[in-house]
PDB file of C-alpha atoms in Angstrom:
ATOM      1  CA  MET A 114      29.659   5.358 -93.222  1.00 39.00           C
ATOM      2  CA  SER A 115      25.919   5.058 -92.833  1.00 40.00           C
ATOM      3  CA  LEU A 116      23.847   8.064 -93.817  1.00 41.00           C
ATOM      4  CA  SER A 117      20.094   8.074 -94.231  1.00 42.00           C
ATOM      5  CA  SER A 118      17.976  10.277 -96.481  1.00 43.00           C
ATOM      6  CA  PRO A 119      20.741  12.614 -97.707  1.00 42.00           C
ATOM      7  CA  PRO A 120      19.367  16.054 -98.567  1.00 41.00           C
ATOM      8  CA  THR A 121      19.980  17.806-101.816  1.00 42.00           C
ATOM      9  CA  LEU A 122      22.749  20.324-101.282  1.00 40.00           C
ATOM     10  CA  SER A 123      23.097  23.557-103.145  1.00 40.00           C
ATOM     11  CA  SER A 124      26.526  24.704-104.161  1.00 38.00           C
ATOM     12  CA  LYS A 125      26.143  27.800-102.017  1.00 41.00           C
ATOM     13  CA  SER A 126      25.324  25.795 -98.891  1.00 43.00           C
ATOM     14  CA  THR A 127      28.118  23.300 -99.428  1.00 43.00           C
ATOM     15  CA  GLN A 128      30.798  25.803-100.355  1.00 50.00           C
ATOM     16  CA  GLY A 129      29.837  28.741 -98.114  1.00 61.00           C
ATOM     17  CA  ILE A 130      31.554  27.277 -95.063  1.00 70.00           C
ATOM     18  CA  SER A 131      34.827  25.450 -94.638  1.00 74.00           C
ATOM     19  CA  SER A 132      34.936  21.850 -93.494  1.00 71.00           C
ATOM     20  CA  ASP A 133      36.642  22.786 -90.209  1.00 74.00           C
ATOM     21  CA  ASP A 134      34.102  25.511 -89.433  1.00 78.00           C
ATOM     22  CA  ALA A 135      31.242  23.158 -90.256  1.00 77.00           C
ATOM     23  CA  ARG A 136      32.692  20.498 -87.964  1.00 76.00           C
ATOM     24  CA  ARG A 137      33.248  22.969 -85.120  1.00 81.00           C
ATOM     25  CA  GLU A 138      29.713  24.344 -85.344  1.00 82.00           C
ATOM     26  CA  LEU A 139      28.251  20.848 -85.454  1.00 82.00           C
ATOM     27  CA  GLU A 140      30.247  19.765 -82.419  1.00 83.00           C
ATOM     28  CA  SER A 141      29.230  22.971 -80.623  1.00 85.00           C
ATOM     29  CA  ARG A 142      25.560  22.160 -81.175  1.00 85.00           C
ATOM     30  CA  LEU A 143      26.127  18.599 -80.030  1.00 86.00           C
ATOM     31  CA  ARG A 144      27.987  19.824 -76.954  1.00 89.00           C
ATOM     32  CA  ASP A 145      25.070  22.119 -76.073  1.00 91.00           C
ATOM     33  CA  HIS A 146      22.702  19.186 -76.529  1.00 88.00           C
ATOM     34  CA  ARG A 147      24.817  17.093 -74.175  1.00 90.00           C
ATOM     35  CA  GLN A 148      24.802  19.845 -71.547  1.00 92.00           C
ATOM     36  CA  ARG A 149      21.010  20.165 -71.726  1.00 92.00           C
ATOM     37  CA  THR A 150      20.621  16.403 -71.410  1.00 92.00           C
ATOM     38  CA  VAL A 151      23.000  16.276 -68.448  1.00 94.00           C
ATOM     39  CA  LEU A 152      21.083  19.100 -66.741  1.00 94.00           C
ATOM     40  CA  GLN A 153      17.830  17.233 -67.271  1.00 94.00           C
ATOM     41  CA  ARG A 154      19.341  14.075 -65.821  1.00 93.00           C
ATOM     42  CA  GLN A 155      20.561  15.995 -62.789  1.00 94.00           C
ATOM     43  CA  LEU A 156      17.059  17.405 -62.207  1.00 95.00           C
ATOM     44  CA  ILE A 157      15.516  13.951 -62.569  1.00 95.00           C
ATOM     45  CA  GLY A 158      18.048  12.621 -60.071  1.00 93.00           C
ATOM     46  CA  LEU A 159      17.160  15.421 -57.646  1.00 94.00           C
ATOM     47  CA  CYS A 160      13.460  14.578 -57.965  1.00 95.00           C
ATOM     48  CA  CYS A 161      14.171  10.908 -57.308  1.00 93.00           C
ATOM     49  CA  LEU A 162      16.275  11.815 -54.270  1.00 93.00           C
ATOM     50  CA  VAL A 163      13.500  13.983 -52.834  1.00 94.00           C
ATOM     51  CA  MET A 164      10.889  11.275 -53.406  1.00 94.00           C
ATOM     52  CA  GLY A 165      13.130   8.629 -51.869  1.00 92.00           C
ATOM     53  CA  CYS A 166      13.765  10.692 -48.738  1.00 91.00           C
ATOM     54  CA  VAL A 167      10.079  11.589 -48.322  1.00 93.00           C
ATOM     55  CA  LEU A 168       8.964   7.988 -48.778  1.00 92.00           C
ATOM     56  CA  GLY A 169      11.704   6.726 -46.454  1.00 90.00           C
ATOM     57  CA  LEU A 170      10.721   9.220 -43.759  1.00 91.00           C
ATOM     58  CA  SER A 171       7.053   8.349 -44.153  1.00 92.00           C
ATOM     59  CA  ILE A 172       7.627   4.588 -43.881  1.00 92.00           C
ATOM     60  CA  VAL A 173       9.688   4.882 -40.702  1.00 92.00           C
ATOM     61  CA  ALA A 174       7.274   7.445 -39.254  1.00 92.00           C
ATOM     62  CA  LEU A 175       4.368   5.058 -39.803  1.00 91.00           C
ATOM     63  CA  ALA A 176       6.353   2.171 -38.342  1.00 91.00           C
ATOM     64  CA  ASP A 177       7.274   4.282 -35.313  1.00 90.00           C
ATOM     65  CA  PHE A 178       3.648   5.327 -34.848  1.00 90.00           C
ATOM     66  CA  VAL A 179       2.514   1.695 -34.854  1.00 89.00           C
ATOM     67  CA  ILE A 180       5.208   0.062 -32.718  1.00 89.00           C
ATOM     68  CA  GLU A 181       7.125   3.106 -31.316  1.00 88.00           C
ATOM     69  CA  LEU A 182      10.669   2.302 -32.404  1.00 89.00           C
ATOM     70  CA  ALA A 183      13.485   2.755 -29.935  1.00 91.00           C
ATOM     71  CA  LEU A 184      16.116   5.426 -30.538  1.00 90.00           C
ATOM     72  CA  PRO A 185      18.832   2.974 -31.715  1.00 92.00           C
ATOM     73  CA  PHE A 186      16.527   1.639 -34.452  1.00 91.00           C
ATOM     74  CA  ARG A 187      15.588   5.120 -35.591  1.00 92.00           C
ATOM     75  CA  THR A 188      19.234   6.161 -35.541  1.00 93.00           C
ATOM     76  CA  ALA A 189      20.296   3.145 -37.566  1.00 93.00           C
ATOM     77  CA  TRP A 190      17.580   3.885 -40.108  1.00 90.00           C
ATOM     78  CA  PHE A 191      18.531   7.566 -40.354  1.00 90.00           C
ATOM     79  CA  VAL A 192      22.215   6.762 -40.875  1.00 92.00           C
ATOM     80  CA  GLY A 193      21.248   4.141 -43.440  1.00 91.00           C
ATOM     81  CA  LEU A 194      19.126   6.689 -45.297  1.00 90.00           C
ATOM     82  CA  LEU A 195      22.031   9.140 -45.403  1.00 90.00           C
ATOM     83  CA  LEU A 196      24.458   6.482 -46.616  1.00 93.00           C
ATOM     84  CA  SER A 197      22.093   5.113 -49.257  1.00 92.00           C
ATOM     85  CA  SER A 198      21.308   8.623 -50.488  1.00 91.00           C
ATOM     86  CA  SER A 199      25.007   9.432 -50.761  1.00 92.00           C
ATOM     87  CA  ALA A 200      25.662   6.185 -52.623  1.00 93.00           C
ATOM     88  CA  ALA A 201      22.766   6.860 -54.988  1.00 91.00           C
ATOM     89  CA  ILE A 202      24.054  10.349 -55.729  1.00 91.00           C
ATOM     90  CA  PHE A 203      27.574   9.074 -56.410  1.00 93.00           C
ATOM     91  CA  LEU A 204      26.508   6.177 -58.627  1.00 92.00           C
ATOM     92  CA  SER A 205      23.993   8.281 -60.544  1.00 90.00           C
ATOM     93  CA  TRP A 206      26.542  11.018 -61.131  1.00 91.00           C
ATOM     94  CA  LYS A 207      29.135   8.526 -62.333  1.00 90.00           C
ATOM     95  CA  ARG A 208      26.762   6.641 -64.629  1.00 88.00           C
ATOM     96  CA  TRP A 209      24.412   9.362 -65.867  1.00 88.00           C
ATOM     97  CA  VAL A 210      26.754  12.354 -66.052  1.00 89.00           C
ATOM     98  CA  VAL A 211      30.433  11.387 -66.151  1.00 89.00           C
ATOM     99  CA  ARG A 212      29.930   8.509 -68.580  1.00 89.00           C
ATOM    100  CA  TYR A 213      27.541  10.436 -70.816  1.00 89.00           C
ATOM    101  CA  THR A 214      29.951  11.234 -73.625  1.00 86.00           C
ATOM    102  CA  MET A 215      29.531  13.128 -76.857  1.00 84.00           C
ATOM    103  CA  SER A 216      28.963   9.811 -78.615  1.00 85.00           C
ATOM    104  CA  HIS A 217      26.057   9.004 -76.310  1.00 86.00           C
ATOM    105  CA  ALA A 218      24.666  12.482 -76.915  1.00 86.00           C
ATOM    106  CA  ALA A 219      24.952  11.930 -80.667  1.00 83.00           C
ATOM    107  CA  VAL A 220      23.033   8.644 -80.454  1.00 84.00           C
ATOM    108  CA  ASP A 221      20.257  10.259 -78.400  1.00 84.00           C
ATOM    109  CA  ALA A 222      20.018  13.267 -80.720  1.00 84.00           C
ATOM    110  CA  GLU A 223      19.774  11.042 -83.787  1.00 82.00           C
ATOM    111  CA  ALA A 224      17.047   8.990 -82.105  1.00 82.00           C
ATOM    112  CA  GLN A 225      14.979  12.132 -81.533  1.00 82.00           C
ATOM    113  CA  LEU A 226      15.789  13.873 -84.835  1.00 78.00           C
ATOM    114  CA  GLU A 227      15.390  11.405 -87.670  1.00 78.00           C
ATOM    115  CA  GLN A 228      16.625  13.957 -90.219  1.00 77.00           C
ATOM    116  CA  LEU A 229      20.130  13.545 -88.834  1.00 76.00           C
ATOM    117  CA  GLY A 230      20.363   9.867 -89.758  1.00 77.00           C
ATOM    118  CA  GLN A 231      23.745   8.768 -88.387  1.00 75.00           C
ATOM    119  CA  ARG A 232      25.626  11.868 -89.440  1.00 75.00           C
ATOM    120  CA  LEU A 233      26.577  12.914 -85.923  1.00 76.00           C
ATOM    121  CA  ARG A 234      28.104   9.572 -85.022  1.00 73.00           C
ATOM    122  CA  THR A 235      29.882   9.299 -88.347  1.00 74.00           C
ATOM    123  CA  THR A 236      31.269  12.817 -88.029  1.00 73.00           C
ATOM    124  CA  LEU A 237      32.575  12.047 -84.547  1.00 71.00           C
ATOM    125  CA  ASP A 238      34.115   8.800 -85.778  1.00 66.00           C
ATOM    126  CA  TYR A 239      36.257  10.692 -88.279  1.00 60.00           C
ATOM    127  CA  ASP A 240      37.142  13.537 -85.904  1.00 61.00           C
ATOM    128  CA  GLN A 241      37.989  11.822 -82.620  1.00 60.00           C
ATOM    129  CA  PRO A 242      41.627  10.720 -82.251  1.00 55.00           C
ATOM    130  CA  ASP A 243      40.673   7.568 -80.318  1.00 55.00           C
ATOM    131  CA  ARG A 244      38.463   6.220 -83.112  1.00 59.00           C
ATOM    132  CA  ASN A 245      39.563   3.926 -85.925  1.00 57.00           C
ATOM    133  CA  PRO A 246      36.963   4.275 -88.685  1.00 59.00           C
ATOM    134  CA  ALA A 247      37.380   2.812 -92.135  1.00 55.00           C
ATOM    135  CA  ALA A 248      39.670   4.793 -94.393  1.00 60.00           C
ATOM    136  CA  ALA A 249      37.772   7.426 -96.373  1.00 56.00           C
ATOM    137  CA  SER A 250      38.649   9.999 -98.957  1.00 59.00           C
ATOM    138  CA  PRO A 251      39.316  13.452 -97.446  1.00 66.00           C
ATOM    139  CA  VAL A 252      36.903  14.834-100.041  1.00 68.00           C
ATOM    140  CA  LEU A 253      34.134  12.579 -98.722  1.00 67.00           C
ATOM    141  CA  VAL A 254      34.879  13.542 -95.118  1.00 65.00           C
ATOM    142  CA  THR A 255      34.777  17.226 -96.067  1.00 72.00           C
ATOM    143  CA  ALA A 256      31.455  16.709 -97.828  1.00 73.00           C
ATOM    144  CA  LEU A 257      30.154  14.884 -94.745  1.00 70.00           C
ATOM    145  CA  HIS A 258      31.069  17.819 -92.506  1.00 69.00           C
ATOM    146  CA  ARG A 259      29.348  20.334 -94.734  1.00 77.00           C
ATOM    147  CA  GLU A 260      26.257  18.194 -95.297  1.00 76.00           C
ATOM    148  CA  SER A 261      25.931  17.416 -91.596  1.00 74.00           C
ATOM    149  CA  HIS A 262      26.267  21.100 -90.808  1.00 76.00           C
ATOM    150  CA  GLN A 263      23.528  21.997 -93.265  1.00 78.00           C
ATOM    151  CA  VAL A 264      21.145  19.378 -91.866  1.00 79.00           C
ATOM    152  CA  SER A 265      21.910  20.429 -88.282  1.00 78.00           C
ATOM    153  CA  GLU A 266      20.921  24.004 -89.130  1.00 80.00           C
ATOM    154  CA  ARG A 267      17.474  22.872 -90.261  1.00 78.00           C
ATOM    155  CA  VAL A 268      16.515  20.619 -87.342  1.00 78.00           C
ATOM    156  CA  ASP A 269      14.919  21.694 -84.070  1.00 79.00           C
ATOM    157  CA  TRP A 270      17.650  21.054 -81.512  1.00 81.00           C
ATOM    158  CA  ASP A 271      15.270  21.929 -78.689  1.00 80.00           C
ATOM    159  CA  GLY A 272      13.311  18.843 -79.670  1.00 79.00           C
ATOM    160  CA  ALA A 273      16.412  16.661 -79.441  1.00 81.00           C
ATOM    161  CA  VAL A 274      15.946  16.343 -75.669  1.00 86.00           C
ATOM    162  CA  ASP A 275      12.985  14.225 -74.612  1.00 87.00           C
ATOM    163  CA  ARG A 276      11.332  16.340 -71.914  1.00 89.00           C
ATOM    164  CA  TRP A 277       8.765  13.746 -70.861  1.00 92.00           C
ATOM    165  CA  PRO A 278      10.981  11.943 -68.291  1.00 93.00           C
ATOM    166  CA  LEU A 279      11.698  15.217 -66.491  1.00 94.00           C
ATOM    167  CA  ALA A 280       8.050  16.300 -66.621  1.00 95.00           C
ATOM    168  CA  ALA A 281       6.952  12.927 -65.226  1.00 96.00           C
ATOM    169  CA  ALA A 282       9.572  13.082 -62.452  1.00 95.00           C
ATOM    170  CA  ILE A 283       8.504  16.611 -61.470  1.00 96.00           C
ATOM    171  CA  MET A 284       4.796  15.737 -61.428  1.00 97.00           C
ATOM    172  CA  LEU A 285       5.398  12.615 -59.358  1.00 96.00           C
ATOM    173  CA  THR A 286       7.643  14.499 -56.918  1.00 96.00           C
ATOM    174  CA  VAL A 287       5.064  17.262 -56.505  1.00 96.00           C
ATOM    175  CA  ALA A 288       2.328  14.675 -55.893  1.00 96.00           C
ATOM    176  CA  VAL A 289       4.372  12.810 -53.267  1.00 95.00           C
ATOM    177  CA  ALA A 290       5.441  16.042 -51.544  1.00 94.00           C
ATOM    178  CA  PHE A 291       1.855  17.352 -51.578  1.00 96.00           C
ATOM    179  CA  VAL A 292       0.469  14.218 -49.921  1.00 95.00           C
ATOM    180  CA  TRP A 293       3.283  14.297 -47.342  1.00 94.00           C
ATOM    181  CA  ILE A 294       2.721  17.969 -46.487  1.00 94.00           C
ATOM    182  CA  VAL A 295      -1.040  17.475 -46.197  1.00 95.00           C
ATOM    183  CA  ALA A 296      -0.442  14.551 -43.844  1.00 94.00           C
ATOM    184  CA  LEU A 297       1.859  16.708 -41.721  1.00 93.00           C
ATOM    185  CA  VAL A 298      -0.702  19.504 -41.574  1.00 94.00           C
ATOM    186  CA  VAL A 299      -3.790  17.454 -40.732  1.00 95.00           C
ATOM    187  CA  SER A 300      -2.234  14.814 -38.447  1.00 92.00           C
ATOM    188  CA  PRO A 301      -0.390  15.868 -35.266  1.00 92.00           C
ATOM    189  CA  GLU A 302       0.577  12.221 -34.665  1.00 92.00           C
ATOM    190  CA  PHE A 303       2.220  12.031 -38.083  1.00 93.00           C
ATOM    191  CA  ARG A 304       4.136  15.242 -37.345  1.00 93.00           C
ATOM    192  CA  ILE A 305       5.457  13.733 -34.120  1.00 93.00           C
ATOM    193  CA  ALA A 306       6.311  10.444 -35.842  1.00 93.00           C
ATOM    194  CA  THR A 307       8.123  12.283 -38.631  1.00 93.00           C
ATOM    195  CA  ALA A 308      10.090  14.360 -36.132  1.00 93.00           C
ATOM    196  CA  ARG A 309      11.085  11.170 -34.295  1.00 93.00           C
ATOM    197  CA  ALA A 310      12.128   9.597 -37.590  1.00 92.00           C
ATOM    198  CA  MET A 311      14.417  12.587 -38.114  1.00 91.00           C
ATOM    199  CA  LEU A 312      15.846  12.042 -34.575  1.00 90.00           C
ATOM    200  CA  LEU A 313      14.296  15.232 -33.241  1.00 89.00           C
ATOM    201  CA  PRO A 314      13.323  15.289 -29.539  1.00 87.00           C
ATOM    202  CA  ALA A 315       9.613  14.499 -29.777  1.00 81.00           C
ATOM    203  CA  GLU A 316       7.376  12.217 -27.746  1.00 83.00           C
ATOM    204  CA  TYR A 317       3.824  10.999 -28.266  1.00 78.00           C
TER     205      TYR A 317
END
């Protein structure tokens, strides 16, 4: 097992909690971290979906304003937008949420919290029934659980989730939506073109 910078453990901290309790608490923290990461990914996906729909509407609205697209073309585009959005939602959910396991969460947490070393991954390796780690003494595994628990109590788990991607997605979505709304307010032609892009009964 690979552990980096092992802390000095006091006898009270290592013996005050059982190995099973230490493992359960550690996995509970990791599970909470995974849930926060999944929520962030869902919000980022929502922002991307909003931006994609706004940009798609704007492109077709501009094209319709320039060359006045016929209804079949606008209908084909609108159906294509719905289908592509649905496909994006499905693929993103499958890849970013369903496949984001506890092991992935452990890797991400360790990347953000250097104090953890590789304790989370190693702990999971010796606790998951589908893993086949190298044989280790039960005493060493027990010590790993307690040490990992002690380190996990000292780190800032709120900092384990990188908030910059979500902040960037929100700022970009707000900027795109703001420009789109301003264009709708100040340009009657753009309002008509946008309505036509959404297959609403509007004529220039």
